[in-house]
XYZ file of C-alpha atoms in Angstrom:
450
model
C -16.947 -30.144 4.678
C -14.044 -27.761 4.243
C -10.838 -29.232 5.655
C -7.938 -27.263 7.058
C -4.668 -27.889 8.818
C -4.824 -29.003 12.477
C -3.557 -25.615 13.683
C -6.242 -23.713 11.776
C -8.924 -22.133 13.967
C -11.355 -22.332 11.069
C -12.034 -20.629 7.782
C -14.870 -18.495 6.596
C -15.916 -20.598 3.676
C -18.990 -22.337 2.396
C -19.393 -25.984 3.352
C -18.973 -27.973 0.181
C -17.322 -31.307 -0.542
C -15.953 -29.825 -3.739
C -14.183 -26.986 -1.944
C -11.390 -28.316 0.241
C -8.043 -26.919 1.212
C -5.089 -28.006 3.327
C -3.846 -24.450 3.658
C -4.169 -23.037 7.186
C -5.301 -19.492 7.793
C -2.077 -18.856 9.692
C 0.015 -19.893 6.691
C -2.046 -17.617 4.455
C -1.627 -14.735 6.904
C 2.149 -15.175 6.986
C 2.415 -15.563 3.197
C 0.276 -12.479 2.607
C 2.262 -10.440 5.119
C 5.598 -11.432 3.573
C 4.250 -10.786 0.069
C 3.014 -7.280 0.820
C 6.239 -6.518 2.688
C 8.262 -7.357 -0.393
C 5.951 -5.486 -2.774
C 5.920 -2.368 -0.606
C 9.654 -2.582 0.084
C 10.165 -2.228 -3.658
C 7.620 0.580 -3.752
C 9.090 2.491 -0.800
C 12.740 2.383 -1.713
C 11.661 4.428 -4.701
C 10.114 7.004 -2.365
C 13.287 7.175 -0.283
C 15.437 7.506 -3.386
C 13.054 10.137 -4.820
C 13.639 12.189 -1.684
C 17.399 11.660 -1.383
C 19.014 11.138 -4.796
C 16.705 11.209 -7.821
C 16.631 15.019 -8.176
C 20.418 14.919 -8.626
C 20.646 11.708 -10.687
C 17.733 12.135 -13.100
C 16.884 15.855 -13.010
C 20.224 17.651 -12.511
C 19.417 20.517 -14.879
C 16.300 21.616 -12.994
C 17.902 22.777 -9.765
C 17.005 21.806 -6.209
C 13.339 22.855 -5.914
C 12.246 21.997 -9.446
C 14.248 18.768 -9.323
C 12.471 17.742 -6.133
C 9.086 18.530 -7.685
C 9.972 16.493 -10.793
C 11.241 13.624 -8.658
C 8.019 13.463 -6.654
C 6.046 13.757 -9.888
C 7.633 10.459 -10.982
C 6.790 9.129 -7.509
C 3.151 10.128 -8.162
C 3.089 8.299 -11.509
C 2.734 5.020 -9.630
C -0.493 6.193 -8.049
C -1.938 6.982 -11.458
C -0.986 3.448 -12.519
C -2.502 1.815 -9.447
C -6.191 2.044 -10.439
C -5.265 0.686 -13.878
C -3.496 -2.226 -12.213
C -6.448 -2.708 -9.894
C -8.814 -3.063 -12.839
C -6.591 -5.409 -14.863
C -5.343 -7.610 -12.026
C -8.764 -7.403 -10.387
C -10.256 -8.846 -13.564
C -7.934 -11.850 -13.473
C -8.173 -12.155 -9.703
C -11.949 -12.427 -9.965
C -11.885 -14.685 -13.018
C -8.939 -17.076 -12.556
C -8.120 -16.703 -8.862
C -6.355 -14.694 -6.175
C -3.217 -16.832 -5.963
C -2.212 -16.817 -9.660
C -2.800 -13.088 -9.924
C -0.680 -12.326 -6.861
C 2.226 -14.272 -8.332
C 2.024 -12.052 -11.424
C 2.019 -8.814 -9.397
C 5.065 -9.957 -7.443
C 7.057 -10.771 -10.584
C 6.144 -7.482 -12.283
C 7.185 -5.490 -9.220
C 10.462 -7.376 -8.961
C 11.426 -6.792 -12.597
C 10.531 -3.091 -12.472
C 12.467 -2.474 -9.263
C 15.564 -4.396 -10.344
C 15.619 -2.470 -13.629
C 15.545 0.868 -11.792
C 18.668 -0.215 -9.939
C 20.433 -0.699 -13.286
C 19.175 2.485 -14.947
C 21.920 5.009 -15.923
C 21.457 8.630 -14.889
C 20.755 11.697 -17.035
C 24.460 12.507 -17.377
C 24.964 9.163 -19.142
C 21.923 8.716 -21.412
C 20.339 12.169 -21.266
C 16.581 12.648 -21.393
C 16.035 8.906 -21.903
C 16.903 8.357 -18.219
C 13.884 10.128 -16.680
C 11.581 8.747 -19.404
C 12.596 5.146 -18.644
C 12.363 5.905 -14.929
C 8.753 7.004 -15.358
C 7.919 3.826 -17.290
C 9.469 1.601 -14.636
C 7.719 3.537 -11.887
C 4.466 2.988 -13.767
C 5.245 -0.738 -13.686
C 5.706 -0.575 -9.918
C 2.381 1.188 -9.471
C 0.683 -1.215 -11.855
C 1.878 -4.153 -9.743
C 0.918 -2.634 -6.384
C -2.493 -1.796 -7.827
C -3.178 -5.514 -8.054
C -1.233 -6.577 -4.977
C -3.071 -5.078 -2.030
C -6.581 -6.294 -2.822
C -5.422 -9.826 -3.574
C -3.339 -10.120 -0.416
C -6.109 -8.843 1.849
C -8.692 -11.024 0.078
C -6.566 -14.108 0.770
C -6.589 -13.496 4.493
C -10.152 -12.121 4.754
C -11.648 -15.008 2.766
C -9.756 -17.606 4.797
C -10.342 -15.974 8.205
C -13.015 -17.266 10.591
C -15.987 -14.992 11.339
C -15.284 -12.516 14.105
C -11.526 -12.544 13.443
C -11.266 -11.018 9.975
C -9.854 -7.779 11.340
C -7.111 -9.689 13.142
C -6.112 -11.913 10.219
C -6.430 -9.158 7.608
C -3.949 -7.243 9.757
C -1.056 -9.347 8.476
C -0.916 -7.984 4.916
C -1.566 -4.527 6.420
C 1.673 -4.877 8.376
C 3.539 -5.173 5.070
C 3.982 -1.395 4.572
C 5.283 -1.005 8.131
C 7.852 -3.778 7.749
C 8.721 -2.588 4.247
C 9.401 0.973 5.386
C 11.637 -0.355 8.151
C 13.565 -2.530 5.688
C 13.843 0.149 3.001
C 15.084 2.777 5.461
C 17.448 0.293 7.104
C 18.854 -0.750 3.716
C 19.584 2.836 2.729
C 21.070 3.481 6.177
C 23.289 0.397 6.038
C 24.370 1.244 2.510
C 25.412 4.714 3.599
C 27.298 3.430 6.642
C 29.127 0.700 4.712
C 30.125 3.096 1.931
C 31.151 5.840 4.314
C 27.932 7.804 3.673
C 29.713 10.216 1.350
C 27.436 11.927 -1.121
C 29.632 11.095 -4.100
C 29.724 7.361 -3.402
C 26.036 7.211 -2.516
C 25.039 9.113 -5.658
C 27.309 7.085 -7.929
C 26.125 3.615 -7.007
C 25.187 3.297 -3.329
C 21.514 4.094 -3.891
C 21.254 1.252 -6.415
C 22.009 -1.509 -3.895
C 18.550 -1.554 -2.243
C 16.912 -1.855 -5.655
C 19.138 -4.738 -6.742
C 18.675 -6.589 -3.447
C 14.945 -6.714 -4.116
C 15.541 -9.657 -6.481
C 16.363 -11.898 -3.501
C 13.232 -10.813 -1.641
C 11.045 -11.468 -4.677
C 12.302 -15.064 -4.857
C 11.386 -15.547 -1.186
C 7.917 -14.112 -1.768
C 7.397 -16.270 -4.829
C 8.233 -19.401 -2.842
C 5.754 -18.431 -0.124
C 2.922 -17.748 -2.545
C 3.388 -20.949 -4.499
C 2.917 -22.878 -1.223
C -0.645 -21.717 -0.578
C -3.922 -22.741 -2.214
C -6.778 -20.749 -3.688
C -9.343 -19.513 -1.144
C -12.352 -21.743 -0.436
C -14.698 -18.769 -0.909
C -13.421 -18.105 -4.442
C -13.494 -21.760 -5.410
C -17.037 -22.197 -4.132
C -18.143 -19.097 -6.027
C -16.595 -20.386 -9.278
C -18.267 -23.743 -8.774
C -21.634 -22.020 -8.292
C -21.099 -19.974 -11.465
C -20.293 -23.104 -13.478
C -23.458 -24.792 -12.258
C -25.698 -21.752 -12.782
C -27.863 -21.462 -15.934
C -26.416 -19.342 -18.739
C -29.033 -16.628 -18.196
C -27.793 -16.101 -14.618
C -24.072 -16.019 -15.423
C -22.214 -12.822 -14.446
C -20.479 -10.645 -17.002
C -17.016 -11.735 -18.058
C -15.716 -8.248 -17.135
C -15.968 -7.874 -13.335
C -15.307 -4.121 -13.531
C -18.690 -3.614 -15.215
C -20.558 -5.534 -12.532
C -18.601 -3.845 -9.738
C -19.266 -0.347 -11.093
C -22.913 -1.026 -11.969
C -23.850 -2.706 -8.691
C -21.534 -1.125 -6.109
C -20.356 2.158 -7.609
C -21.348 4.011 -4.425
C -19.132 1.768 -2.290
C -16.150 2.202 -4.625
C -16.382 6.015 -4.641
C -17.135 6.336 -0.927
C -14.307 3.973 0.023
C -11.895 6.037 -2.084
C -12.886 9.185 -0.237
C -12.756 7.441 3.135
C -9.162 6.318 2.596
C -7.818 9.489 0.957
C -6.415 11.014 4.155
C -4.935 7.645 5.093
C -2.768 7.698 1.965
C -1.918 11.369 2.392
C -0.687 10.844 5.955
C 1.372 7.845 5.036
C 3.180 9.205 2.006
C 3.634 12.637 3.524
C 4.925 10.956 6.684
C 7.401 8.807 4.776
C 8.595 10.094 1.399
C 7.904 13.825 1.869
C 9.117 14.143 5.456
C 12.285 12.273 4.467
C 12.910 15.001 1.905
C 11.752 17.806 4.219
C 13.972 16.619 7.054
C 17.136 16.475 4.935
C 16.642 19.367 2.509
C 14.574 21.925 4.445
C 15.384 21.247 8.082
C 18.980 20.260 7.410
C 19.134 16.986 9.329
C 21.668 14.433 8.154
C 20.500 11.381 6.249
C 21.235 8.750 8.946
C 19.169 10.649 11.545
C 16.190 10.952 9.216
C 16.363 7.270 8.241
C 16.651 6.096 11.854
C 13.676 8.293 12.755
C 11.718 6.677 9.933
C 12.554 3.197 11.238
C 11.335 4.095 14.734
C 8.166 5.682 13.375
C 7.477 2.602 11.260
C 7.654 0.400 14.357
C 5.088 2.632 16.059
C 2.710 2.607 13.138
C 3.035 -1.178 12.865
C 1.909 -1.436 16.483
C -0.957 0.960 15.736
C -2.033 -1.210 12.788
C -2.076 -4.362 14.923
C -4.038 -2.796 17.761
C -6.607 -1.020 15.609
C -7.205 -4.040 13.348
C -7.805 -6.306 16.331
C -9.971 -3.722 18.099
C -12.111 -3.315 14.975
C -13.333 -6.900 15.438
C -14.975 -5.671 18.638
C -16.260 -2.177 17.841
C -16.425 -2.159 14.039
C -14.283 -0.844 11.186
C -16.077 2.486 10.711
C -15.724 3.628 14.318
C -11.955 3.055 14.385
C -11.320 4.786 11.050
C -13.550 7.746 11.954
C -11.623 8.136 15.206
C -8.362 8.359 13.263
C -9.852 10.979 10.905
C -11.040 13.118 13.832
C -7.556 13.082 15.399
C -5.976 13.790 12.003
C -7.728 17.139 11.494
C -6.063 19.160 14.302
C -2.805 17.253 13.950
C -2.588 18.264 10.279
C -2.639 21.949 11.242
C -0.130 21.460 14.061
C 2.364 19.240 12.202
C 4.472 21.726 10.244
C 4.624 24.435 12.922
C 6.015 21.713 15.180
C 8.514 20.567 12.536
C 9.580 24.107 11.726
C 10.877 24.652 15.249
C 13.880 22.849 13.799
C 14.582 20.615 16.759
C 15.389 16.952 16.290
C 12.833 16.013 18.970
C 10.118 17.858 17.046
C 10.987 15.942 13.880
C 10.821 12.606 15.710
C 7.452 13.502 17.250
C 6.101 14.765 13.913
C 6.962 11.630 11.995
C 5.912 9.202 14.743
C 2.517 10.770 15.417
C 1.757 11.139 11.696
C 2.438 7.459 11.031
C 0.617 6.376 14.198
C -2.545 8.132 12.996
C -2.113 6.443 9.645
C -1.699 3.072 11.368
C -4.927 3.435 13.330
C -6.873 4.089 10.124
C -5.019 1.500 8.071
C -5.424 -1.460 10.413
C -9.180 -2.096 9.844
C -8.979 -1.339 6.117
C -7.722 -4.823 5.242
C -11.007 -6.302 6.429
C -13.304 -3.394 5.561
C -12.834 -3.286 1.789
C -13.126 -7.050 1.119
C -16.239 -7.097 3.317
C -17.850 -4.320 1.279
C -17.992 -6.214 -2.027
C -19.619 -9.327 -3.470
C -17.375 -12.346 -4.017
C -17.635 -12.395 -7.815
C -16.085 -8.922 -8.192
C -14.507 -8.472 -4.760
C -10.926 -8.273 -6.048
C -11.882 -5.605 -8.578
C -14.092 -3.551 -6.260
C -11.760 -3.556 -3.274
C -8.702 -2.839 -5.412
C -10.374 -0.022 -7.319
C -11.642 1.755 -4.185
C -8.261 1.417 -2.490
C -6.211 2.631 -5.435
C -8.490 5.539 -6.344
C -7.858 6.683 -2.781
C -4.162 6.350 -3.584
C -4.500 8.818 -6.459
C -6.369 11.339 -4.339
C -4.330 11.026 -1.165
C -1.019 9.496 -2.240
C -0.250 11.106 -5.599
C -1.487 14.668 -5.245
C -0.296 15.837 -1.775
C 3.435 14.935 -2.141
C 3.497 16.511 -5.598
C 1.814 19.726 -4.386
C 3.742 19.988 -1.140
C 6.902 21.662 -2.465
C 5.174 24.363 -4.575
C 2.629 25.021 -1.795
C 5.448 25.507 0.695
C 7.266 27.869 -1.662
C 4.125 29.961 -2.288
C 2.309 29.966 1.073
C 4.615 28.420 3.646
C 4.554 24.959 5.179
C 1.258 25.601 7.008
C -0.490 25.241 3.633
C 0.431 21.546 3.608
C -1.299 21.149 6.962
C -4.437 22.804 5.627
C -4.432 20.431 2.654
C -4.085 17.411 4.944
C -6.851 18.688 7.220
C -9.263 19.108 4.287
C -8.521 15.563 3.133
C -9.169 14.329 6.670
C -12.553 16.058 6.714
C -13.408 14.427 3.381
C -12.415 11.018 4.734
C -14.449 11.515 7.903
C -17.592 12.342 5.901
C -17.113 9.415 3.512
C -16.362 6.907 6.281
C -19.564 7.929 8.064
C -21.477 7.091 4.875
C -20.091 3.547 4.691
C -22.013 0.659 6.219
C -20.515 -1.296 9.123
C -19.162 -4.574 7.757
C -17.598 -6.524 10.635
C -20.531 -8.996 10.804
C -20.937 -9.435 7.037
C -20.969 -13.005 5.685
C -18.290 -13.149 2.976
C -19.317 -16.530 1.555
């Protein structure tokens, strides 16, 4: 029988004397939550820097508008890299294990982020600066592409039946905590350095990137302390004992695409608006608040911290509630609310009041949180064990391309050509797409993941 720590309420794993673990589901939940927090901290400080300083540091010759567009284009590069990372790390996650793969994603993210903090600007090394920046941003996206699926699989495969939504919530809280930490780090850096533009542009923005090295070491320690999931180990044992004619392909991506292509594509569409709301509500609104609405940097960062707390609460509540009513119903509810809010968002922001900006950011991230909470359980539950890492990661990161890469990159030129209301229309259309795709997904809360 599977053995667990005394404080473990149980794990969702096959009963087998060959598959034993002393790792508790609570320890896995904490380790996964800390790991995703660190990964997304590294990912988000780039978004904050792309909004606040990168147009000046790496694209000074382009001017304000074009520099902002170019800066968010480098931000979008990571989303192009994410599906590639999902396929590669998904392959190893499905073949050699979740734990080893997650250690690799953490190290790659840490190296890429630390190197950005050391990268000279365009005035020092010319055109090489933005080129290297793009390559390092690709490395960040590559790492995150493999991170999310592995972290949610750890918790979902360890969690007891009926509580997968609750336990898969912990890695989902990573982006909330990471956005709080990234905004707080930039805020503290500005306050300690006097928040003068010259000091901040010269070296202040680099501090959050360099501090990530400490966080990566903490995350590495946490991940080394947990064991491989019982579900994965039982599946590998079954594969080893199966006749050669029944063995799966050595490339999980082929099996995932051949057997569950519909689930991958539909999941990507279902989560597209989720990504759009999050990255518009964080990176783009940070830029919009400072550059278009004229708010000072500390106010925008403090607003982001408060909004992140709200969306963390929304994640926790919706993930737990999805164990009762199902994943689809909760996500569809968020999509329905998102459609009218998308149209209302920028007219509210453009009133120019600080209260309107606070409301705009908080409601946007709360809607995201409601949709994001159940996702940590939904995607692992959709796919078979032998290619679960690949399938879940690919669906999630294709949604990132559609909802996370394209809207922030199009936002500035759309605003210049048609006004800010055009961004709302784009978000509303993505929400309609997500609503239709979510309705086409099966309900998974009672699925046996063994």
